XYZ file of C-alpha atoms in Angstrom:
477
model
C -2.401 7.838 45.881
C -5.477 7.009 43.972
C -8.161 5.166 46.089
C -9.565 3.298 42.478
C -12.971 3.318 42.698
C -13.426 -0.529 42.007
C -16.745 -2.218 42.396
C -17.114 -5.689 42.426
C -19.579 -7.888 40.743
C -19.997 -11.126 42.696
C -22.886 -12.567 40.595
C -20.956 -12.070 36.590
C -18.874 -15.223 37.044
C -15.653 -13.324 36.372
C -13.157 -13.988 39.353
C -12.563 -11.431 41.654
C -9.087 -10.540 41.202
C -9.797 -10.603 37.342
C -12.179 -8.289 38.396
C -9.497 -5.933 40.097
C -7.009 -6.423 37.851
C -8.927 -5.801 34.311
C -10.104 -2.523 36.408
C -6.499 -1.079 37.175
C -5.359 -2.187 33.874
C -7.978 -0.050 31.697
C -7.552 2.577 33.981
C -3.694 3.131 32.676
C -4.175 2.313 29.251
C -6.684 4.985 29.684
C -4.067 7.363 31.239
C -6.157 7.872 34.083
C -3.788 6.178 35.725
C -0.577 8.236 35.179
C 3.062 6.993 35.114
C 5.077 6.654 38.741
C 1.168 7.083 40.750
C 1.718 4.683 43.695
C -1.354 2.381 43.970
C -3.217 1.371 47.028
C -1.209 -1.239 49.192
C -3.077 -4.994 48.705
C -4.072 -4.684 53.054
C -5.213 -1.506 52.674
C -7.414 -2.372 49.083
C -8.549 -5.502 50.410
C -9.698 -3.899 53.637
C -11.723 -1.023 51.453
C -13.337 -4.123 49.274
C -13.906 -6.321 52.419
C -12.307 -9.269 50.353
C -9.306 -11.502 51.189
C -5.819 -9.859 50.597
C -4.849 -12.744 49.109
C -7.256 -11.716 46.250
C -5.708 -8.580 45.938
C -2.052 -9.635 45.903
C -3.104 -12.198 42.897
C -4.220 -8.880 40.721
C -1.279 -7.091 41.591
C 1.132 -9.560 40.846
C -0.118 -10.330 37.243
C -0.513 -6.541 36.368
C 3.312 -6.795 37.668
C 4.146 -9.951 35.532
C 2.540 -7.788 32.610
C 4.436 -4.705 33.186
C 1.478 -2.489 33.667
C 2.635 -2.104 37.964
C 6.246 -2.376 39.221
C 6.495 -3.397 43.215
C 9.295 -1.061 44.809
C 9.923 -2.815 48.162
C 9.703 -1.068 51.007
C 7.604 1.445 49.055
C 4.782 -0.091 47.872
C 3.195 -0.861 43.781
C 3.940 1.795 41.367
C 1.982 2.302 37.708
C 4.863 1.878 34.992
C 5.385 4.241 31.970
C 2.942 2.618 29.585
C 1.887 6.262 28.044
C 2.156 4.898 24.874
C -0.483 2.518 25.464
C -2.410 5.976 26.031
C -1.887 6.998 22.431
C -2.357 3.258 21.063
C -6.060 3.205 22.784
C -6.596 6.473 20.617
C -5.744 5.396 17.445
C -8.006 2.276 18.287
C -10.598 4.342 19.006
C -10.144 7.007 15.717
C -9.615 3.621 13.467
C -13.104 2.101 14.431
C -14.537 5.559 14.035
C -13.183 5.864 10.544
C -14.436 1.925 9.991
C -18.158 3.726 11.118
C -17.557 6.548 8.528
C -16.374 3.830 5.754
C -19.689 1.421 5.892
C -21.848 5.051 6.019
C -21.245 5.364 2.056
C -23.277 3.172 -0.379
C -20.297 2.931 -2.876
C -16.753 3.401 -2.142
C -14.880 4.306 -5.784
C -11.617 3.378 -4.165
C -8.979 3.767 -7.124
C -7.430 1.349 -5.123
C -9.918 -1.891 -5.390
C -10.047 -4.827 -7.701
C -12.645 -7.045 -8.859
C -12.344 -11.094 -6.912
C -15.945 -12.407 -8.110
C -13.939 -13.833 -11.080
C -10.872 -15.041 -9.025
C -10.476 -19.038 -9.857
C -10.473 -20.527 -6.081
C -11.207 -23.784 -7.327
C -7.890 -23.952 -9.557
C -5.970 -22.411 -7.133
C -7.248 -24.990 -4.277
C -6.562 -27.876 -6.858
C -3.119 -26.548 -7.402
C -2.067 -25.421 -3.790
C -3.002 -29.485 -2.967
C -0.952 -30.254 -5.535
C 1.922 -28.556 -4.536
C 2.143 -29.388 -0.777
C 1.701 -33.334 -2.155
C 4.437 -33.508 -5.099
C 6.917 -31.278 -2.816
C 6.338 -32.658 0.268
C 8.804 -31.876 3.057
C 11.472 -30.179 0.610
C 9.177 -26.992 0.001
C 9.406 -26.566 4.168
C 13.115 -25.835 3.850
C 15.076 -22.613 3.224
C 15.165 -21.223 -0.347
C 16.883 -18.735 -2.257
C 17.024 -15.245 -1.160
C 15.953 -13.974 -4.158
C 13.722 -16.342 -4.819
C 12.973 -20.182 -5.590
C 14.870 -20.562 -9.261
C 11.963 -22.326 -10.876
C 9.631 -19.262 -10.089
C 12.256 -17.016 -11.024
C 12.378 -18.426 -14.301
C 9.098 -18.156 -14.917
C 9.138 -14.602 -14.078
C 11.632 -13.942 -16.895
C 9.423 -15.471 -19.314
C 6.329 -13.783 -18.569
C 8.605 -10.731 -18.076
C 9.378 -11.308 -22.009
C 6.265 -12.119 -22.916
C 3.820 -9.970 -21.890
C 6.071 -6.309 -21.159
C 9.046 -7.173 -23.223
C 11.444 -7.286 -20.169
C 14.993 -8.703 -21.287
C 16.177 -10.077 -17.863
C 18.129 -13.399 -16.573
C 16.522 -15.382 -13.654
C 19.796 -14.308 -11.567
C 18.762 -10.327 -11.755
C 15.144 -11.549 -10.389
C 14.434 -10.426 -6.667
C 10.989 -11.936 -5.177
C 9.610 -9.938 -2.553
C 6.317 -9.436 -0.464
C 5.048 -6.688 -2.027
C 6.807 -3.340 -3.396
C 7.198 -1.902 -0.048
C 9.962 -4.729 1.372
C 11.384 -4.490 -2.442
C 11.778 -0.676 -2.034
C 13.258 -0.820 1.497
C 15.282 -3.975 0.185
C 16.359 -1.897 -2.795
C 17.573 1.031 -0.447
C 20.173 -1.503 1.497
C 21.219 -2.049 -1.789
C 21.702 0.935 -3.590
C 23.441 2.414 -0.005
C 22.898 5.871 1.453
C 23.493 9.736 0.309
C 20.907 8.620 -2.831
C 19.200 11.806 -4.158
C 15.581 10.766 -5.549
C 13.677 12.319 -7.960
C 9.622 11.558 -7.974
C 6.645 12.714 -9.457
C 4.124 14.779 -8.342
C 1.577 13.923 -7.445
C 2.818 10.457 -6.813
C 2.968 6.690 -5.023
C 3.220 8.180 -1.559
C 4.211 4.957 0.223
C 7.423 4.908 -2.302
C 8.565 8.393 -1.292
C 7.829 7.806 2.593
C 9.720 4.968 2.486
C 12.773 6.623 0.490
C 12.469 9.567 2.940
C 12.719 6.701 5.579
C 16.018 5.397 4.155
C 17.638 9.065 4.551
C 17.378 10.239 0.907
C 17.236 13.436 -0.270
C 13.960 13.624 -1.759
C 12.903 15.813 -5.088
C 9.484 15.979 -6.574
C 9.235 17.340 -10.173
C 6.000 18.513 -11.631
C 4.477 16.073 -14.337
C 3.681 17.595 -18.015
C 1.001 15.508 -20.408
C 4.096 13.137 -20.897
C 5.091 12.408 -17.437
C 8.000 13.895 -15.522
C 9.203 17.285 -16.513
C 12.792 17.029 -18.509
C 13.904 20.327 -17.856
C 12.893 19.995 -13.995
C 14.603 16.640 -14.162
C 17.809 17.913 -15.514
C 18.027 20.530 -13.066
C 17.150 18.886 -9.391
C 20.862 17.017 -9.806
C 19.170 13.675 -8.902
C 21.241 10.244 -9.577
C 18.021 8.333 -9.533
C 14.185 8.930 -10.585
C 11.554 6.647 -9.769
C 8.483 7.226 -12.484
C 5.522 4.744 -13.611
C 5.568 4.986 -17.677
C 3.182 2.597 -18.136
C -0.037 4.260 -16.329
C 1.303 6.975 -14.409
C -0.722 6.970 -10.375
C -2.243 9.091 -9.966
C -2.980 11.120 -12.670
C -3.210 8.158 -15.374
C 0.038 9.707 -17.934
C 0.723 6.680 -20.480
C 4.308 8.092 -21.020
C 5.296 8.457 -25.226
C 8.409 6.459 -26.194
C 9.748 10.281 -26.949
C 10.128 10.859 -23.242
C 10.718 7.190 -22.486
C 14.056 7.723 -24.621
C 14.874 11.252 -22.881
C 14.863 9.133 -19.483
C 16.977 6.337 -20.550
C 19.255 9.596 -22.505
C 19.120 10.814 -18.779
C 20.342 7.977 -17.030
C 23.126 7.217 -19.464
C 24.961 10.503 -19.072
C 26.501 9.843 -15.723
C 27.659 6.467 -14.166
C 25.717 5.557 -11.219
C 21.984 7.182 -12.259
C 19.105 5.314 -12.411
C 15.818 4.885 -13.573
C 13.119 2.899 -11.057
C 10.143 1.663 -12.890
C 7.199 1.055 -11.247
C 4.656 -1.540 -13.402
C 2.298 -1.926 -10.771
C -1.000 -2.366 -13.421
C 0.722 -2.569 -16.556
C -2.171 -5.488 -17.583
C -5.199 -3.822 -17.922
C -4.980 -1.817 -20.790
C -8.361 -0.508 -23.075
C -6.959 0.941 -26.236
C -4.363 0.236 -29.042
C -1.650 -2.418 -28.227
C 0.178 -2.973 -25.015
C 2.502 -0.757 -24.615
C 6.158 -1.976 -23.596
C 7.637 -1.321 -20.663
C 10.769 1.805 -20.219
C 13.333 -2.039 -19.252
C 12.326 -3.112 -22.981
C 14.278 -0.154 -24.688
C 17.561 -0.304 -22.182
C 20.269 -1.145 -23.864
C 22.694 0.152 -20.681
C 21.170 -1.758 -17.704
C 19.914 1.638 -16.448
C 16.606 0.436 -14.904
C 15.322 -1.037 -11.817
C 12.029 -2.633 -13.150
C 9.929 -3.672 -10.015
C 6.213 -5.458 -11.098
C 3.553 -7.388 -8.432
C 1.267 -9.933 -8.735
C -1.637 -8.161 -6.136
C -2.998 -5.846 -8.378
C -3.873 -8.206 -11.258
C -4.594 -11.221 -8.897
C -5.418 -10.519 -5.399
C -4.209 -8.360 -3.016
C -3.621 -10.814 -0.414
C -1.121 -12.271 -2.502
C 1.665 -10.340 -1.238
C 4.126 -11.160 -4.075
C 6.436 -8.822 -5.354
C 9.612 -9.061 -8.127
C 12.333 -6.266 -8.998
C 14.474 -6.843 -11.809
C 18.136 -5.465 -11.110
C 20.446 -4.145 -13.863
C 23.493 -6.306 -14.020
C 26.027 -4.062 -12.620
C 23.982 -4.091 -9.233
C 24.248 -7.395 -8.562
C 27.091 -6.914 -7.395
C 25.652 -4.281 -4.373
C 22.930 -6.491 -4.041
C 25.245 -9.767 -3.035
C 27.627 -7.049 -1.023
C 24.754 -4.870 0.988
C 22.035 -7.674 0.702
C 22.553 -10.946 -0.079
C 22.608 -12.073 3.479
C 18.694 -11.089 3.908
C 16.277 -14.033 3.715
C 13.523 -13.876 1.119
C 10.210 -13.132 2.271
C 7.639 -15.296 0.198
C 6.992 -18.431 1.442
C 8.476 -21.123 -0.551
C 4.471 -22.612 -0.744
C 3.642 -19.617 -2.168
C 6.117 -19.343 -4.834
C 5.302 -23.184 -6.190
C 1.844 -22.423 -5.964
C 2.310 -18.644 -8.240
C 4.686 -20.228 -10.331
C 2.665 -23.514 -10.917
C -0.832 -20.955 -11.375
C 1.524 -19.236 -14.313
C 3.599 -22.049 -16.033
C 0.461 -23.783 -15.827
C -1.524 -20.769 -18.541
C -4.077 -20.100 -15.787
C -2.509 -16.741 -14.939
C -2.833 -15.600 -18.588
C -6.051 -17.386 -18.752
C -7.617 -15.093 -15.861
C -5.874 -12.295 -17.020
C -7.474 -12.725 -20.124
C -11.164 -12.749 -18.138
C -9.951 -9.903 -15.673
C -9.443 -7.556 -18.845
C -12.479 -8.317 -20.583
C -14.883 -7.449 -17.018
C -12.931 -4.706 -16.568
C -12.858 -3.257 -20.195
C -16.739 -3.925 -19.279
C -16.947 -1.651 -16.493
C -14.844 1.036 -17.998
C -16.859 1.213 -20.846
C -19.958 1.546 -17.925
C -18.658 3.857 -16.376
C -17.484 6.527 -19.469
C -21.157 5.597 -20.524
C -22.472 6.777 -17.439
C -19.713 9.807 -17.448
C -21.852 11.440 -20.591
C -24.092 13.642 -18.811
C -21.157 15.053 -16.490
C -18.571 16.346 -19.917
C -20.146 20.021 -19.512
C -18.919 20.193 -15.935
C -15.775 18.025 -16.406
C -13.017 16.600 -19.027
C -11.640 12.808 -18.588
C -8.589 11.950 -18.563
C -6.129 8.990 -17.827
C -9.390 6.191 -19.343
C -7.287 4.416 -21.642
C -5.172 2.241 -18.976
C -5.585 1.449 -15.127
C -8.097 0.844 -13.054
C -9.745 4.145 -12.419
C -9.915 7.442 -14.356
C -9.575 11.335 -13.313
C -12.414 13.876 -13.792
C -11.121 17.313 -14.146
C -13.730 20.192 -13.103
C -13.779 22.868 -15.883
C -14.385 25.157 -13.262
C -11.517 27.062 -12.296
C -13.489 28.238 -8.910
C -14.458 24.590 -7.363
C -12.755 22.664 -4.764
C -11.864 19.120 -4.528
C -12.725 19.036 -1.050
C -16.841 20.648 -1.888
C -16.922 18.029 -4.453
C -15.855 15.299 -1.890
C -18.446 16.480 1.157
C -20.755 16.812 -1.206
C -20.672 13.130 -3.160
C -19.866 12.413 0.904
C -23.886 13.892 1.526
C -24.880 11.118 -1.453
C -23.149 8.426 -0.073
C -20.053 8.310 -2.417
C -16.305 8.279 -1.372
C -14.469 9.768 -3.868
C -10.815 10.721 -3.992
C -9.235 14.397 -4.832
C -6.330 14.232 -6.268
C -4.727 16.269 -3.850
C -4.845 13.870 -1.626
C -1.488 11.966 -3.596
C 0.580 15.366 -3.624
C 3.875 15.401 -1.256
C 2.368 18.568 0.382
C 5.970 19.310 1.837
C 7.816 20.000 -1.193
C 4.782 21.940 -2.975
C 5.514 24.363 -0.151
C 9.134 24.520 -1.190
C 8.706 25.391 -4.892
C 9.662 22.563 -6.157
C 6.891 21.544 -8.674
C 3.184 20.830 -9.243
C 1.148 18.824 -11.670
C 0.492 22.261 -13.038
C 0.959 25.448 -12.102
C -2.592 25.850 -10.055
C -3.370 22.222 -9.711
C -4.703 22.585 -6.511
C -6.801 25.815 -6.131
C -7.966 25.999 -10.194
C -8.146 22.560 -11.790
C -10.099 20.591 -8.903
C -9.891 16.342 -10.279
C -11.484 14.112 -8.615
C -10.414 9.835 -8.856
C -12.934 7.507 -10.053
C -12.298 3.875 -9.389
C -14.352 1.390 -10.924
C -12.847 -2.251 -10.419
C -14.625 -3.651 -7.181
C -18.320 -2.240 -7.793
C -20.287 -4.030 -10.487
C -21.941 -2.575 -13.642
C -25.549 -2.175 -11.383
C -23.016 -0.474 -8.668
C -21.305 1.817 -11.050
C -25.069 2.815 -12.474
C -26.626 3.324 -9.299
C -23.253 5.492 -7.619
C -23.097 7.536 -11.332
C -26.465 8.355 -10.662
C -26.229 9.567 -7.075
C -22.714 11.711 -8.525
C -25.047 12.932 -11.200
C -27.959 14.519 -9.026
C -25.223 15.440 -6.352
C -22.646 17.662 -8.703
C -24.899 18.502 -12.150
C-alpha cells in the first residue's frame, strides 16, 4: 500500500480535497500509481494529513465517479487499469517536444503547406451570412448522403470544366476529406480487394487500405508513373495512381501510359483505376492537362478531387466520382451512411463556386504561386552542380535529386536541420515494408544512391524562400 506522499497547500486557494484528489490522479496517469495498488483507507489518510475524513472521502469518491479508483467493500479503494492513460501522457509529452523542435527552424518547406494571405474572408463572410439568412431553418435538416443536389451539380460542372470529368450529379459522393472517402469507398467496393500503389506514395491512402484488410502491392514508378510490366504482374483488380502530379515524386503521367491504365482496367470485369486529383489546379507549363476520368469510355475510374488543397485546409470537403456500375454497391454496402459535410458548408462551397469566386481565386492562387515557383528555381541556380530538378512543372513543391551517388538524405536533412531548415527526404513517403519484400522501388537504388530531397514553396513568401535558399546554399554548396 502506497502511503502517497501528499502535501497540502492551505494558503493556494485550491480546496483541499481538490488538492488530494488532483495528487492521486497524476500519480496514475503517471503510472506511478500501478493498476490493482490498494490506496490508503480515507481514516487512516486523513489521520496522516491531520484533516477531516470527510475531506478525504470527497477526493476518493470523485476519483471513483471518474474511474481512476474503484471502492471494493470490505477491502478498501483500489487504483483501476488506466495504463493506457500511461502511454497517452507520453505521447503528450513527445508531441509538445516535437512542437519545441518545429518552432526551432526559421523556415519549414513543408511540401505540404499552402499560401492563405490571399484567401477572400470578406466574400466568404458575406456569403456564409447569406446563406444561413435565405435558407434559414431548412439548411439545419438532414440532407442527402451523398451530398446536397445543388452542390452536387455544381461539382459536375466544374468537374467538366476545368479537368474534363464526364460525370452525372447522381455518381457524386461529398465527403470530409479523402480519408472518410477512401474508408467510405472500401465499404463499398467490399473486402478480399487486392491494391496496387505506387512507390513512393500517399501513405495515409495505403494505411487506410491496409486498414480495410486489403492485400496491399506497391510497384516501382518509371519517368511515366507506375511500372506496366510490374502492374501486369502483381494480379491486382484495382490501382490507385495520381496522373495528374504524381506525390511524391512530381510524375505528370503521358496520355501513352494514361491509355495502358485504362487498357489495364478494361481487360477483366471488376478492375479499377482510383484517381487521386488532389492539386490538379496549379499547373506552370503548357495547358492543363486532363484528368485519366476524361479518356474513360468504360466507367473504369474512381475519380476522387478536394477542395483543401486549392482553398484551405480547414475546409474539410471532399468529392469521389463513382463509375456507374458501382452505384449499385454504393446504395447496397453504403447508402445507409450519413454524409459528413455540413449542409452550411455545402451552400456556402457551392454558393463560393456557382457564384465565379472559386475560379476567381483560383485564378489569383496560380498567379502567386507561379510567382514563387519561379523564386524559388531562380534561387535553385547556384545548387544545379550538386543537384538536378525535377517534378517543377505542376504541384506545389519540387524534388532536388543529389548527383552524388555517395550522399544521404538523412546528412542533407541534419544538416539544413543545423541552418534552421526542415526539409523532407523522399524516403520518408516509401512503404518501407514492401521495399523489404522485393516488391519495387522508385529505382533500383533510390534510397542509398540517388538521395532527393522535397522542396515546398507555397506557405513562405518570396523574402522567405530568398532568405531559406540562402541558408540551403551556404549549408549544402
Amino acid at each position: 500500500m502506497n502511503e502517497l506522499a501528499i502535501t497540502l497547500d492551505t494558503k493556494n486557494g485550491t480546496y483541499l480535497y481538490e488538492q488530494i484528489y488532483q495528487y492521486i490522479k497524476n500519480e496514475i496517469v503517471e503510472g506511478k500509481l500501478s493498476s490493482k495498488e490498494r490506496l490508503p483507507s480515507t481514516r487512516a489518510l486523513a489521520e496522516h494529513l491531520q484533516i477531516a475524513r470527510s475531506t478525504v472521502e470527497l477526493a476518493y469518491e470523485q476519483l471513483v465517479s471518474e474511474g481512476y479508483i474503484e471502492a471494493k467493500p470490505y477491502k478498501g479503494y483500489f487504483v483501476c487499469p488506466v495504463g493506457e492513460l500511461y502511454h497517452l501522457k507520453k505521447e503528450q509529452v513527445i508531441k509538445e517536444e516535437e512542437k519545441k523542435t518545429e518552432a526551432s527552424y526559421l523556415f519549414d518547406l513543408s511540401p505540404n503547406g499552402i499560401e492563405m494571405k490571399a484567401f477572400p474572408f470578406s466574400t466568404w463572410r458575406k456569403i456564409s451570412r447569406n446563406v444561413l439568412a435565405e435558407h434559414q431553418k431548412d439548411i439545419f435538416e438532414p440532407g442527402h448522403p451523398k451530398g446536397d443536389s445543388a452542390f452536387r451539380n455544381t461539382i459536375c460542372h466544374y468537374l467538366y470544366s476545368f479537368r474534363g470529368v464526364s460525370c452525372e450529379p447522381e455518381q457524386i459522393i461529398v465527403g470530409a476529406g479523402n480519408d472518410y472517402l477512401l474508408v467510405l469507398l472500401g465499404k463499398i467496393l467490399g473486402e478480399h480487394q487486392k491494391v496496387a500503389m505506387e512507390n513512393p506514395t500517399y501513405k495515409r491512402a495505403y494505411r487506410i487500405f491496409s486498414s480495410a484488410g486489403y492485400d496491399m502491392i506497391t510497384l516501382p514508378i518509371d519517368k511515366n508513373g507506375m511500372s506496366m510490366e510490374h502492374l501486369k504482374a502483381s494480379e491486382a483488380n484495382i490501382a490507385y495512381v495520381m496522373p495528374s502530379h504524381q506525390f511524391p515524386t512530381g510524375v505528370v503521367m503521358p496520355i501513352g501510359r494514361r491509355m495502358e491504365l485504362l487498357k489495364w482496367a478494361e481487360e477483366v470485369k471488376d478492375r479499377y483505376l482510383i484517381e487521386d486529383d488532389y492539386d490538379s489546379e496549379f499547373r506552370y507549363k503548357g495547358k492543363p492537362i486532363q484528368a485519366l476520368q476524361a479518356w474513360d469510355k468504360k466507367e473504369k475510374v474512381i475519380y476522387m478531387g478536394t477542395f483543401s488543397k486549392s482553398i484551405a485546409p480547414a475546409i474539410r470537403v471532399s468529392f469521389m466520382v463513382l463509375p456507374k456500375p458501382l452505384l449499385e454497391l454504393y446504395e447496397k454496402n453504403a447508402g445507409f451512411l450519413s454524409s459528413t459535410v455540413s449542409r452550411i458548408d455545402q451552400a456556402i462551397l457551392n454558393e463560393f463556386i456557382a457564384g465565379g469566386h472559386y475560379e476567381r481565386y483560383l485564378n489569383k492562387m496560380r498567379k502567386i504561386y507561379r510567382s514563387k515557383h519561379d523564386c524559388l528555381l531562380e534561387c535553385l541556380r547556384p545548387f544545379k552542380h550538386r543537384f538536378h530538378i525535377s517534378g517543377e512543372n505542376a504541384g506545389l513543391h519540387i524534388v532536388l535529386v543529389s548527383r552524388e551517388k555517395g550522399i544521404s538524405e538523412e546528412r542533407l536533412a541534419k544538416t539544413a536541420e543545423k541552418a534552421g531548415i526542415k526539409v523532407y527526404g523522399m524516403s520518408d513517403y516509401f512503404i518501407k515494408e514492401s521495399v523489404a519484400k522485393g516488391q519495387g522501388n522508385v529505382c533500383a537504388d533510390a534510397e542509398d544512391k540517388c538521395a532527393k530531397i522535397l522542396l515546398g514553396y507555397a506557405s513562405l513568401s518570396e523574402e522567405e524562400i530568398r532568405e531559406a535558399l540562402m541558408l540551403l546554399q551556404k549549408a549544402w554548396l
